[in-house]
Amino acid sequence: MANIGYIQVVRHCNHFCGFCSNPTTPYVHTFETMKVLVDDLVARKYFGVILTGGEPSLHPELPRIARYATDQGLHVRMITNGWRMADEGFAKEMAEAGLKIVHVSVYSARPEVEARLRGTPATLEKAYAAVDNAQRYGVEVNINCVINKLNADHLDENIRHWLKHHPHVRHFVWNNLDPSMGRAEVNQAEFTPRLADFELSLYRAMRLLHQSGRTFRVEKVPLCYMADFAWASTETRKIVKGEERIVHFLDAKQTVRQTDWGHRYARSCDVCSLRTICGGLFDRGDAYDPAELHPVFVDRDAVVESILRDPRDPSYEFRSLEAWREDFERRLVDARARHAQRDPNTDGPAGMSPPGAPTVGMVTDQGQRLFEAKRLTEGRKAERLGIALERADGALKSPETQGDKP
């Protein structure tokens, strides 16, 4: 299995997105605390690691931890806003550290929309420079985009921009907005879209990429809104292949192991032919309307075969549909047994922490002071932008402060 883990390297950022689900906390990392998390992924026989944040490039030890992960045999990726990768020297340093793929996050090719979403002006040119620098030094580029209310109507316009101006980019990832955490939770009315808001532009965007021979993935979008491209759903691919995901959160959640990719369903989903391979509606924040879900009646096995026979993703051991059915039915039985034993009081991230998981980061006196100063600065910025600042209670549920450390 091509399981890929996530390590949040930092939780601060030089942008101020109004829908950020992982904002500033008092937790900090040193090289040694990150090294432990890399070792954990290696022990779990993971294929790779994604270094994320916050904005991971703000950590001074990022090239060093990327090199360490590479030397341990992990496929190293990074999710970034591109600000530091726009510096050619830094891009070269990350390439030499073994970075294989950089996911550059761009939400809209319209400058005024991107500036509103980022809470920061003039970010697009930095992102474009990061894309070009990555290509220059042999790092594959993926473009990440969070679907939200402000870009929902022009996802295809964004793709046309990339095809015209950066034709070397071959892979794109969309994530529907997670309204359950951080700043996204308290700004749902401004940023959370209806599913119908993006249905047409997402379809047009996927069709453009498919016709051009490029690849793409879509996360947190139910299959009734994926039309002809159900095989591109991240959750569906993980359900079909039985994959898991570890996220080492740099906050009170700590380590979360996700093995169950099903979320929220409507009663009408019971008759949908794709129900068993659909992740449903990701909505822990109660911001979406399950009434928007509807059944579809297409050949489930045709979707499965598209995934099993994808030559660009040879990570699943069973290539025949018959062998997959046998494996899948066994996994369904196991999943139902787990659900029957689940304690509703520990459902969600707190109930998904694997036994023996390593401690993620630490809270130092200096980290606490920096967090408090950042909250003051961001509070003023939020007031100026007319958005709400995230609640601090989750960030402050921290282990005992460990004193000042480097």
Coordinates of N, CA and C in Angstrom, one line a residue, residues 191-281:
F191 N -17.2 31.5 3.8 CA -16.3 30.6 3.0 C -16.8 29.3 2.6
T192 N -17.8 28.7 3.3 CA -18.2 27.4 3.0 C -19.2 27.4 1.9
P193 N -18.9 26.6 0.8 CA -19.8 26.6 -0.4 C -20.9 25.6 -0.2
R194 N -22.0 25.7 -1.0 CA -22.9 24.6 -1.2 C -22.3 23.7 -2.2
L195 N -22.7 22.4 -2.1 CA -22.1 21.5 -3.1 C -22.5 21.9 -4.5
A196 N -23.7 22.4 -4.7 CA -24.2 22.8 -6.0 C -23.4 24.0 -6.5
D197 N -22.8 24.8 -5.7 CA -22.1 26.0 -6.1 C -20.9 25.6 -7.0
F198 N -20.3 24.5 -6.7 CA -19.0 24.1 -7.5 C -19.2 23.0 -8.5
E199 N -20.4 22.4 -8.5 CA -20.6 21.1 -9.3 C -20.2 21.3 -10.7
L200 N -20.7 22.4 -11.3 CA -20.5 22.6 -12.8 C -19.0 23.0 -13.1
S201 N -18.5 23.9 -12.3 CA -17.1 24.4 -12.6 C -16.1 23.3 -12.3
L202 N -16.4 22.4 -11.3 CA -15.5 21.3 -11.0 C -15.5 20.3 -12.1
Y203 N -16.7 20.0 -12.6 CA -16.8 19.1 -13.7 C -16.1 19.6 -14.9
R204 N -16.2 20.9 -15.2 CA -15.5 21.4 -16.4 C -14.0 21.4 -16.2
A205 N -13.6 21.6 -15.0 CA -12.1 21.6 -14.7 C -11.6 20.2 -14.8
M206 N -12.3 19.2 -14.3 CA -11.8 17.8 -14.4 C -11.8 17.4 -15.9
R207 N -12.8 17.8 -16.6 CA -12.9 17.4 -18.0 C -11.7 18.0 -18.8
L208 N -11.4 19.3 -18.5 CA -10.3 19.9 -19.2 C -9.0 19.2 -18.9
L209 N -8.8 18.8 -17.7 CA -7.5 18.1 -17.3 C -7.5 16.7 -18.0
H210 N -8.6 16.0 -17.9 CA -8.7 14.6 -18.5 C -8.4 14.7 -20.0
Q211 N -9.0 15.6 -20.6 CA -8.8 15.7 -22.1 C -7.4 16.1 -22.5
S212 N -6.7 16.8 -21.5 CA -5.3 17.2 -21.8 C -4.3 16.1 -21.4
G213 N -4.8 15.0 -20.8 CA -3.9 13.9 -20.4 C -3.3 14.1 -19.1
R214 N -3.7 15.1 -18.3 CA -3.2 15.4 -17.0 C -4.0 14.5 -15.9
T215 N -3.5 14.5 -14.7 CA -4.1 13.7 -13.7 C -4.6 14.7 -12.6
F216 N -5.5 14.2 -11.7 CA -6.1 15.0 -10.7 C -6.7 14.1 -9.6
R217 N -6.9 14.7 -8.4 CA -7.6 14.0 -7.3 C -8.5 15.0 -6.7
V218 N -9.6 14.6 -6.1 CA -10.6 15.4 -5.4 C -10.9 14.8 -4.1
E219 N -10.7 15.6 -3.0 CA -10.9 15.2 -1.7 C -12.1 15.9 -1.0
K220 N -12.9 15.1 -0.2 CA -14.0 15.6 0.5 C -15.2 16.0 -0.3
V221 N -15.3 15.5 -1.5 CA -16.5 15.7 -2.4 C -17.2 14.4 -2.6
P222 N -18.5 14.2 -2.3 CA -19.2 13.0 -2.5 C -19.3 12.6 -3.9
L223 N -19.4 11.3 -4.2 CA -19.4 10.9 -5.6 C -20.5 11.3 -6.4
C224 N -21.7 11.7 -5.8 CA -22.8 12.2 -6.6 C -22.5 13.6 -7.2
Y225 N -21.3 14.2 -6.8 CA -20.9 15.4 -7.4 C -19.6 15.3 -8.2
M226 N -19.2 14.0 -8.5 CA -18.0 13.7 -9.3 C -18.3 13.2 -10.7
A227 N -19.6 13.1 -11.0 CA -20.0 12.7 -12.4 C -19.2 11.6 -12.9
D228 N -18.5 11.8 -14.1 CA -17.8 10.7 -14.7 C -16.4 10.4 -14.1
F229 N -16.1 11.1 -13.1 CA -14.7 11.1 -12.6 C -14.6 10.5 -11.1
A230 N -15.5 9.6 -10.8 CA -15.6 9.0 -9.5 C -14.2 8.4 -9.1
W231 N -13.5 7.8 -10.1 CA -12.2 7.2 -9.8 C -11.2 8.2 -9.3
A232 N -11.4 9.5 -9.4 CA -10.4 10.5 -9.0 C -10.6 10.9 -7.5
S233 N -11.7 10.4 -6.9 CA -11.9 10.7 -5.5 C -10.8 10.1 -4.6
T234 N -10.2 11.0 -3.8 CA -9.2 10.5 -2.8 C -9.7 9.4 -1.9
E235 N -10.9 9.7 -1.3 CA -11.5 8.8 -0.4 C -11.9 7.5 -1.0
T236 N -12.4 7.6 -2.2 CA -12.8 6.3 -3.0 C -11.6 5.5 -3.2
R237 N -10.5 6.1 -3.7 CA -9.3 5.3 -4.0 C -8.8 4.6 -2.7
K238 N -8.8 5.3 -1.6 CA -8.4 4.7 -0.3 C -9.3 3.6 0.2
I239 N -10.6 3.8 0.0 CA -11.6 2.8 0.3 C -11.3 1.5 -0.5
V240 N -11.2 1.7 -1.8 CA -11.0 0.6 -2.7 C -9.7 -0.2 -2.4
K241 N -8.6 0.6 -2.1 CA -7.3 -0.1 -1.8 C -7.1 -0.4 -0.3
G242 N -7.9 0.0 0.5 CA -7.7 -0.3 2.0 C -6.6 0.5 2.6
E243 N -6.4 1.7 2.1 CA -5.2 2.5 2.6 C -5.6 3.3 3.9
E244 N -4.6 3.7 4.6 CA -4.8 4.5 5.8 C -3.9 5.8 5.7
R245 N -4.1 6.7 6.7 CA -3.4 7.9 6.7 C -3.1 8.3 8.2
I246 N -1.8 8.6 8.4 CA -1.4 9.1 9.7 C -1.1 10.6 9.5
V247 N -1.7 11.4 10.5 CA -1.3 12.8 10.5 C -0.8 13.2 11.9
H248 N 0.4 13.7 11.9 CA 1.0 14.1 13.2 C 0.7 15.6 13.3
F249 N -0.4 15.9 14.0 CA -0.9 17.3 14.2 C 0.0 18.0 15.3
L250 N 0.4 19.2 15.0 CA 1.2 20.0 15.9 C 0.2 20.8 16.8
D251 N -0.6 20.1 17.5 CA -1.6 20.7 18.4 C -2.1 19.6 19.4
A252 N -3.2 19.9 20.1 CA -3.7 19.0 21.1 C -4.1 17.6 20.6
K253 N -4.5 17.6 19.3 CA -4.9 16.3 18.7 C -3.8 15.3 18.6
Q254 N -2.6 15.8 18.5 CA -1.4 14.9 18.4 C -1.5 14.0 17.1
T255 N -1.3 12.7 17.3 CA -1.3 11.8 16.2 C -2.7 11.2 15.9
V256 N -3.1 11.3 14.7 CA -4.4 10.7 14.3 C -4.2 9.7 13.2
R257 N -4.7 8.5 13.3 CA -4.6 7.5 12.3 C -6.0 7.3 11.7
Q258 N -6.1 7.6 10.4 CA -7.4 7.4 9.8 C -7.5 6.2 8.9
T259 N -8.4 5.3 9.2 CA -8.6 4.1 8.5 C -10.0 4.0 7.9
D260 N -10.9 4.8 8.4 CA -12.3 4.8 8.0 C -12.5 6.1 7.2
W261 N -12.9 5.9 5.9 CA -13.0 7.0 5.0 C -14.5 7.4 4.8
G262 N -15.4 6.8 5.5 CA -16.8 7.1 5.4 C -17.1 8.3 6.3
H263 N -17.9 9.2 5.8 CA -18.3 10.4 6.6 C -19.8 10.4 6.9
R264 N -20.5 11.4 6.3 CA -21.9 11.6 6.5 C -22.7 11.2 5.3
Y265 N -23.8 10.6 5.5 CA -24.7 10.2 4.3 C -26.1 10.6 4.6
A266 N -26.9 10.7 3.5 CA -28.3 10.9 3.6 C -29.0 9.6 3.4
R267 N -30.3 9.6 3.8 CA -31.1 8.3 3.7 C -31.1 7.9 2.2
S268 N -31.1 8.8 1.3 CA -31.2 8.4 -0.1 C -29.9 7.7 -0.6
C269 N -28.8 7.9 0.2 CA -27.6 7.2 -0.2 C -27.7 5.7 -0.1
D270 N -28.6 5.2 0.7 CA -28.7 3.8 0.9 C -29.0 3.0 -0.4
V271 N -29.6 3.7 -1.4 CA -29.9 3.0 -2.7 C -28.9 3.3 -3.8
C272 N -27.9 4.1 -3.5 CA -26.9 4.5 -4.4 C -26.0 3.4 -4.8
S273 N -25.7 3.2 -6.0 CA -24.8 2.0 -6.5 C -23.4 2.2 -6.0
L274 N -23.0 3.4 -5.7 CA -21.6 3.7 -5.3 C -21.4 3.9 -3.8
R275 N -22.5 3.6 -3.0 CA -22.5 3.8 -1.6 C -21.3 3.2 -0.9
T276 N -20.9 1.9 -1.2 CA -19.9 1.2 -0.5 C -18.5 1.8 -0.8
I277 N -18.3 2.6 -1.8 CA -17.0 3.1 -2.1 C -16.9 4.6 -2.1
C278 N -18.0 5.2 -1.5 CA -18.1 6.7 -1.4 C -17.8 7.1 0.0
G279 N -17.0 8.2 0.1 CA -16.6 8.8 1.4 C -17.7 9.6 2.0
G280 N -18.8 9.9 1.2 CA -19.9 10.7 1.7 C -19.6 12.1 1.9
L281 N -20.3 12.8 2.8 CA -20.1 14.2 3.0 C -19.3 14.5 4.2

